[in-house]
Amino acid sequence: MSVAVQLERVAKFYRRGAEKVEILQGIDLDIGAGQFLALMGPSGSGKTTLLNLIGGLDRPSAGCVTVAGERVNELSDLQLTRWRKQHVGFIFQMYNLMPKLTVDANVELPLMLTGLGRKQRASHVAAALAMVGLSDRAKHRPAELSGGQQQRVAIARAIIADPALLVCDEPTGDLDRQTGTGILELLRTLNRELGKTIIMVTHDPVAANFAARRLYVDKGQLLEAAA
Amino acid sequence: MKHYRLIWAGVWSDSTRTAYTLVSIFAAFVLFGMLQGITSAFNHAVAQTHLDRLYVDSRFGVAKGLPLAALGKIERVPGVTRVTHSSWFGGSYQDARQPIFALAVDPQSYLDVYSELLLPKDQVAAWLKTRDGVVVSRKIAERYHWKIGDRIPLRSSIWSLKSDGTSVWSFQVVGIFDVQKDRRTLSELLLSYAYFDEARQFKNGTVGWYIAQIADPAGSAQVADAIDAAFANSSDETLTQNEQEKAEAMLKQHGDIDMAIHLIIGAVFFTLLLLTGNTMMQSVRERVPEFAVLKTIGYSTTMISLIVLCEAMVICIGAASLGLLCAWLFYPILQGATDAPRMPAWVLIGGVLIAMLLAIATAIPSTERLRRVNVVDALAGR
């Protein structure tokens, strides 16, 4: 299995006045392509920060982040934006859909930055919505959908541009157990059938069990969980 | 414009606020269209003046007048080709609220100097031989349904009749004049000076002002000086101006209308700039998490700024266009009241350009705010 994500001596700290607040310390991590990885840990342990570094939303204070062969920490803001567009799909706990746009328009957003024509975009959107089981909700607004449905829309938006890496921050954190399980099964399908590399932050051990590999982040350190 | 759905959604992110903003911009541009129309009407009136016509007034004001005997003296000034005179009648028809711009003139010389007035020869002849005859503009004839041969009573606010001491004068309509295409006149009714002077109770033998036609408009200042010099140190000192200066002076009597209008429009747009700018800032501030999501999925700051600029353009240009359209549709009402020409195209084009500038000016602070958005903080709700 080739390496999709590689972190070398990655550290992240903030300065609060004269005080140095360390979030992550000397993280070394390899994540294979097509792996489904769960990041667990208590609140404030640094797992979301780690996810943001891998997803190219944040930069490390020290060390090197390499994703799909690209040294992400060396890219300029604009390069990083373009890189995210091509390589990463994001799924958030609160879905983060555009409230005034319909479901299909929300899903289409990443494709608006490509050179695809209207018909091609529409066909991609239809396929993505079919994959998450929401073909019949294309013209609804997010507020007209349940939480689980909204998260499915967010997943459709995340996969529409066919990124190799999906980063998920508490994707089931706002859902009940049954709905959450449905979302996790969908993520597992994307991992197994489409080969997406998935990195998921979660508090929930049941959710973490859907991942093939589980890591604990505690006080800025990374610990491999027992299988 | 494949991002139109995103732009449209942004425009209506808070529909109540957007509606209020649209109404404000709409009202401002209706006002702009109307007021600029008035300005252009005044400018048009000044632009249509003849530089080859000099107005000779008494230095002490039109009310004092000048003696009829001054006519020959003006005619003899080098450069003057023709001279005629006018006297203000100050009439109203039926009701004081229906004033008529009426002048007592010498028919033949007046028509010679005011060649833009078109009167058929037979009607000129009728006017010359009918002492109490008047010629009226087609507009006023149509307004009051006057026909040739009608006898009309006019009340003068200044002149009473020698015969019975009343101020109600009776005239016979002997002609209806038109004005050359693209020319305008303020005159609505012209009566014969000979009859007027003979019938009025006082100031006989005087005229309101003289109009001297000159051969060379470029030399109007020299001829005007020569006329004034001819009357210097007499009891009838004159103030001579060309028609354009006279028109501007008349407009200035009502205050600096142009300046007043520009100040009003400036104040309106300044207020609008603050209002719309604040609205855009508020809208962007509320949607920072949405913009953070767009940045996350690959929208650059420049792209998002352009989307915000387009939102401002849609709001400003949309409302401004409706406002200008409304002003254009309702301008004929104002046109009737001021005798203004059609609203010039530059008012509409200028209005849209101002709306574009307004959109840019209001979007810039918002885009600056977007540039400073930290995606991680915005997604975390910080």
mmCIF file with all atom_site columns, N, CA, C and O in Angstrom, chain B residues 37-38 40-45 48 184 331-332 334-335 338-344:
data_model
loop_
_atom_site.group_PDB
_atom_site.id
_atom_site.type_symbol
_atom_site.label_atom_id
_atom_site.label_alt_id
_atom_site.label_comp_id
_atom_site.label_asym_id
_atom_site.label_entity_id
_atom_site.label_seq_id
_atom_site.pdbx_PDB_ins_code
_atom_site.Cartn_x
_atom_site.Cartn_y
_atom_site.Cartn_z
_atom_site.occupancy
_atom_site.B_iso_or_equiv
_atom_site.pdbx_formal_charge
_atom_site.auth_seq_id
_atom_site.auth_comp_id
_atom_site.auth_asym_id
_atom_site.auth_atom_id
_atom_site.pdbx_PDB_model_num
ATOM 1  N N  . GLY B 1 37  ? -32.650 65.334 -14.626 1.00 0.00 ? 37  GLY B N  1
ATOM 2  C CA . GLY B 1 37  ? -33.502 65.752 -15.742 1.00 0.00 ? 37  GLY B CA 1
ATOM 3  C C  . GLY B 1 37  ? -33.757 67.248 -15.675 1.00 0.00 ? 37  GLY B C  1
ATOM 4  O O  . GLY B 1 37  ? -33.690 67.952 -16.698 1.00 0.00 ? 37  GLY B O  1
ATOM 5  N N  . ILE B 1 38  ? -34.005 67.745 -14.460 1.00 0.00 ? 38  ILE B N  1
ATOM 6  C CA . ILE B 1 38  ? -34.262 69.187 -14.303 1.00 0.00 ? 38  ILE B CA 1
ATOM 7  C C  . ILE B 1 38  ? -32.998 69.972 -14.660 1.00 0.00 ? 38  ILE B C  1
ATOM 8  O O  . ILE B 1 38  ? -33.051 70.950 -15.410 1.00 0.00 ? 38  ILE B O  1
ATOM 9  N N  . SER B 1 40  ? -30.606 69.103 -16.589 1.00 0.00 ? 40  SER B N  1
ATOM 10 C CA . SER B 1 40  ? -30.364 69.055 -18.032 1.00 0.00 ? 40  SER B CA 1
ATOM 11 C C  . SER B 1 40  ? -31.333 69.965 -18.766 1.00 0.00 ? 40  SER B C  1
ATOM 12 O O  . SER B 1 40  ? -31.002 70.553 -19.785 1.00 0.00 ? 40  SER B O  1
ATOM 13 N N  . ALA B 1 41  ? -32.565 70.093 -18.213 1.00 0.00 ? 41  ALA B N  1
ATOM 14 C CA . ALA B 1 41  ? -33.540 70.980 -18.846 1.00 0.00 ? 41  ALA B CA 1
ATOM 15 C C  . ALA B 1 41  ? -33.047 72.418 -18.792 1.00 0.00 ? 41  ALA B C  1
ATOM 16 O O  . ALA B 1 41  ? -33.111 73.149 -19.791 1.00 0.00 ? 41  ALA B O  1
ATOM 17 N N  . PHE B 1 42  ? -32.516 72.815 -17.642 1.00 0.00 ? 42  PHE B N  1
ATOM 18 C CA . PHE B 1 42  ? -32.006 74.183 -17.518 1.00 0.00 ? 42  PHE B CA 1
ATOM 19 C C  . PHE B 1 42  ? -30.788 74.379 -18.419 1.00 0.00 ? 42  PHE B C  1
ATOM 20 O O  . PHE B 1 42  ? -30.659 75.393 -19.097 1.00 0.00 ? 42  PHE B O  1
ATOM 21 N N  . ASN B 1 43  ? -29.897 73.389 -18.390 1.00 0.00 ? 43  ASN B N  1
ATOM 22 C CA . ASN B 1 43  ? -28.704 73.503 -19.237 1.00 0.00 ? 43  ASN B CA 1
ATOM 23 C C  . ASN B 1 43  ? -29.085 73.564 -20.712 1.00 0.00 ? 43  ASN B C  1
ATOM 24 O O  . ASN B 1 43  ? -28.472 74.282 -21.495 1.00 0.00 ? 43  ASN B O  1
ATOM 25 N N  . HIS B 1 44  ? -30.118 72.772 -21.036 1.00 0.00 ? 44  HIS B N  1
ATOM 26 C CA . HIS B 1 44  ? -30.590 72.760 -22.416 1.00 0.00 ? 44  HIS B CA 1
ATOM 27 C C  . HIS B 1 44  ? -31.129 74.142 -22.797 1.00 0.00 ? 44  HIS B C  1
ATOM 28 O O  . HIS B 1 44  ? -30.858 74.651 -23.884 1.00 0.00 ? 44  HIS B O  1
ATOM 29 N N  . ALA B 1 45  ? -31.866 74.750 -21.874 1.00 0.00 ? 45  ALA B N  1
ATOM 30 C CA . ALA B 1 45  ? -32.446 76.072 -22.136 1.00 0.00 ? 45  ALA B CA 1
ATOM 31 C C  . ALA B 1 45  ? -31.329 77.079 -22.382 1.00 0.00 ? 45  ALA B C  1
ATOM 32 O O  . ALA B 1 45  ? -31.402 77.903 -23.307 1.00 0.00 ? 45  ALA B O  1
ATOM 33 N N  . GLN B 1 48  ? -29.571 76.518 -25.744 1.00 0.00 ? 48  GLN B N  1
ATOM 34 C CA . GLN B 1 48  ? -30.340 76.867 -26.942 1.00 0.00 ? 48  GLN B CA 1
ATOM 35 C C  . GLN B 1 48  ? -30.376 78.373 -27.196 1.00 0.00 ? 48  GLN B C  1
ATOM 36 O O  . GLN B 1 48  ? -31.014 78.832 -28.120 1.00 0.00 ? 48  GLN B O  1
ATOM 37 N N  . ARG B 1 184 ? -36.755 76.116 -28.610 1.00 0.00 ? 184 ARG B N  1
ATOM 38 C CA . ARG B 1 184 ? -37.813 76.322 -27.629 1.00 0.00 ? 184 ARG B CA 1
ATOM 39 C C  . ARG B 1 184 ? -37.954 77.800 -27.341 1.00 0.00 ? 184 ARG B C  1
ATOM 40 O O  . ARG B 1 184 ? -37.037 78.586 -27.559 1.00 0.00 ? 184 ARG B O  1
ATOM 41 N N  . TYR B 1 331 ? -40.822 61.052 -15.945 1.00 0.00 ? 331 TYR B N  1
ATOM 42 C CA . TYR B 1 331 ? -40.226 62.335 -16.309 1.00 0.00 ? 331 TYR B CA 1
ATOM 43 C C  . TYR B 1 331 ? -41.156 63.197 -17.163 1.00 0.00 ? 331 TYR B C  1
ATOM 44 O O  . TYR B 1 331 ? -41.165 64.422 -17.000 1.00 0.00 ? 331 TYR B O  1
ATOM 45 N N  . PRO B 1 332 ? -41.935 62.607 -18.074 1.00 0.00 ? 332 PRO B N  1
ATOM 46 C CA . PRO B 1 332 ? -42.840 63.453 -18.877 1.00 0.00 ? 332 PRO B CA 1
ATOM 47 C C  . PRO B 1 332 ? -43.748 64.343 -18.029 1.00 0.00 ? 332 PRO B C  1
ATOM 48 O O  . PRO B 1 332 ? -44.111 65.433 -18.469 1.00 0.00 ? 332 PRO B O  1
ATOM 49 N N  . LEU B 1 334 ? -42.879 65.831 -15.256 1.00 0.00 ? 334 LEU B N  1
ATOM 50 C CA . LEU B 1 334 ? -42.002 66.957 -14.943 1.00 0.00 ? 334 LEU B CA 1
ATOM 51 C C  . LEU B 1 334 ? -41.733 67.776 -16.200 1.00 0.00 ? 334 LEU B C  1
ATOM 52 O O  . LEU B 1 334 ? -41.673 68.999 -16.173 1.00 0.00 ? 334 LEU B O  1
ATOM 53 N N  . GLN B 1 335 ? -41.616 67.059 -17.298 1.00 0.00 ? 335 GLN B N  1
ATOM 54 C CA . GLN B 1 335 ? -41.340 67.695 -18.583 1.00 0.00 ? 335 GLN B CA 1
ATOM 55 C C  . GLN B 1 335 ? -42.435 68.710 -18.906 1.00 0.00 ? 335 GLN B C  1
ATOM 56 O O  . GLN B 1 335 ? -42.159 69.814 -19.358 1.00 0.00 ? 335 GLN B O  1
ATOM 57 N N  . THR B 1 338 ? -41.937 71.843 -16.761 1.00 0.00 ? 338 THR B N  1
ATOM 58 C CA . THR B 1 338 ? -40.746 72.688 -16.953 1.00 0.00 ? 338 THR B CA 1
ATOM 59 C C  . THR B 1 338 ? -40.441 72.968 -18.412 1.00 0.00 ? 338 THR B C  1
ATOM 60 O O  . THR B 1 338 ? -39.502 73.696 -18.700 1.00 0.00 ? 338 THR B O  1
ATOM 61 N N  . ASP B 1 339 ? -41.175 72.379 -19.315 1.00 0.00 ? 339 ASP B N  1
ATOM 62 C CA . ASP B 1 339 ? -40.892 72.508 -20.743 1.00 0.00 ? 339 ASP B CA 1
ATOM 63 C C  . ASP B 1 339 ? -39.501 71.935 -21.061 1.00 0.00 ? 339 ASP B C  1
ATOM 64 O O  . ASP B 1 339 ? -38.811 72.395 -21.964 1.00 0.00 ? 339 ASP B O  1
ATOM 65 N N  . ALA B 1 340 ? -39.088 70.967 -20.245 1.00 0.00 ? 340 ALA B N  1
ATOM 66 C CA . ALA B 1 340 ? -37.761 70.385 -20.429 1.00 0.00 ? 340 ALA B CA 1
ATOM 67 C C  . ALA B 1 340 ? -37.756 69.426 -21.610 1.00 0.00 ? 340 ALA B C  1
ATOM 68 O O  . ALA B 1 340 ? -38.801 68.883 -21.970 1.00 0.00 ? 340 ALA B O  1
ATOM 69 N N  . PRO B 1 341 ? -36.597 69.220 -22.221 1.00 0.00 ? 341 PRO B N  1
ATOM 70 C CA . PRO B 1 341 ? -36.526 68.218 -23.288 1.00 0.00 ? 341 PRO B CA 1
ATOM 71 C C  . PRO B 1 341 ? -36.594 66.818 -22.692 1.00 0.00 ? 341 PRO B C  1
ATOM 72 O O  . PRO B 1 341 ? -36.623 66.662 -21.481 1.00 0.00 ? 341 PRO B O  1
ATOM 73 N N  . ARG B 1 342 ? -36.577 65.801 -23.552 1.00 0.00 ? 342 ARG B N  1
ATOM 74 C CA . ARG B 1 342 ? -36.585 64.414 -23.070 1.00 0.00 ? 342 ARG B CA 1
ATOM 75 C C  . ARG B 1 342 ? -35.381 64.183 -22.164 1.00 0.00 ? 342 ARG B C  1
ATOM 76 O O  . ARG B 1 342 ? -34.341 64.818 -22.311 1.00 0.00 ? 342 ARG B O  1
ATOM 77 N N  . MET B 1 343 ? -35.541 63.227 -21.237 1.00 0.00 ? 343 MET B N  1
ATOM 78 C CA . MET B 1 343 ? -34.416 62.934 -20.342 1.00 0.00 ? 343 MET B CA 1
ATOM 79 C C  . MET B 1 343 ? -33.241 62.449 -21.191 1.00 0.00 ? 343 MET B C  1
ATOM 80 O O  . MET B 1 343 ? -33.383 61.507 -21.957 1.00 0.00 ? 343 MET B O  1
ATOM 81 N N  . PRO B 1 344 ? -32.108 63.126 -21.081 1.00 0.00 ? 344 PRO B N  1
ATOM 82 C CA . PRO B 1 344 ? -30.985 62.710 -21.930 1.00 0.00 ? 344 PRO B CA 1
ATOM 83 C C  . PRO B 1 344 ? -30.484 61.314 -21.563 1.00 0.00 ? 344 PRO B C  1
ATOM 84 O O  . PRO B 1 344 ? -30.556 60.911 -20.399 1.00 0.00 ? 344 PRO B O  1
#
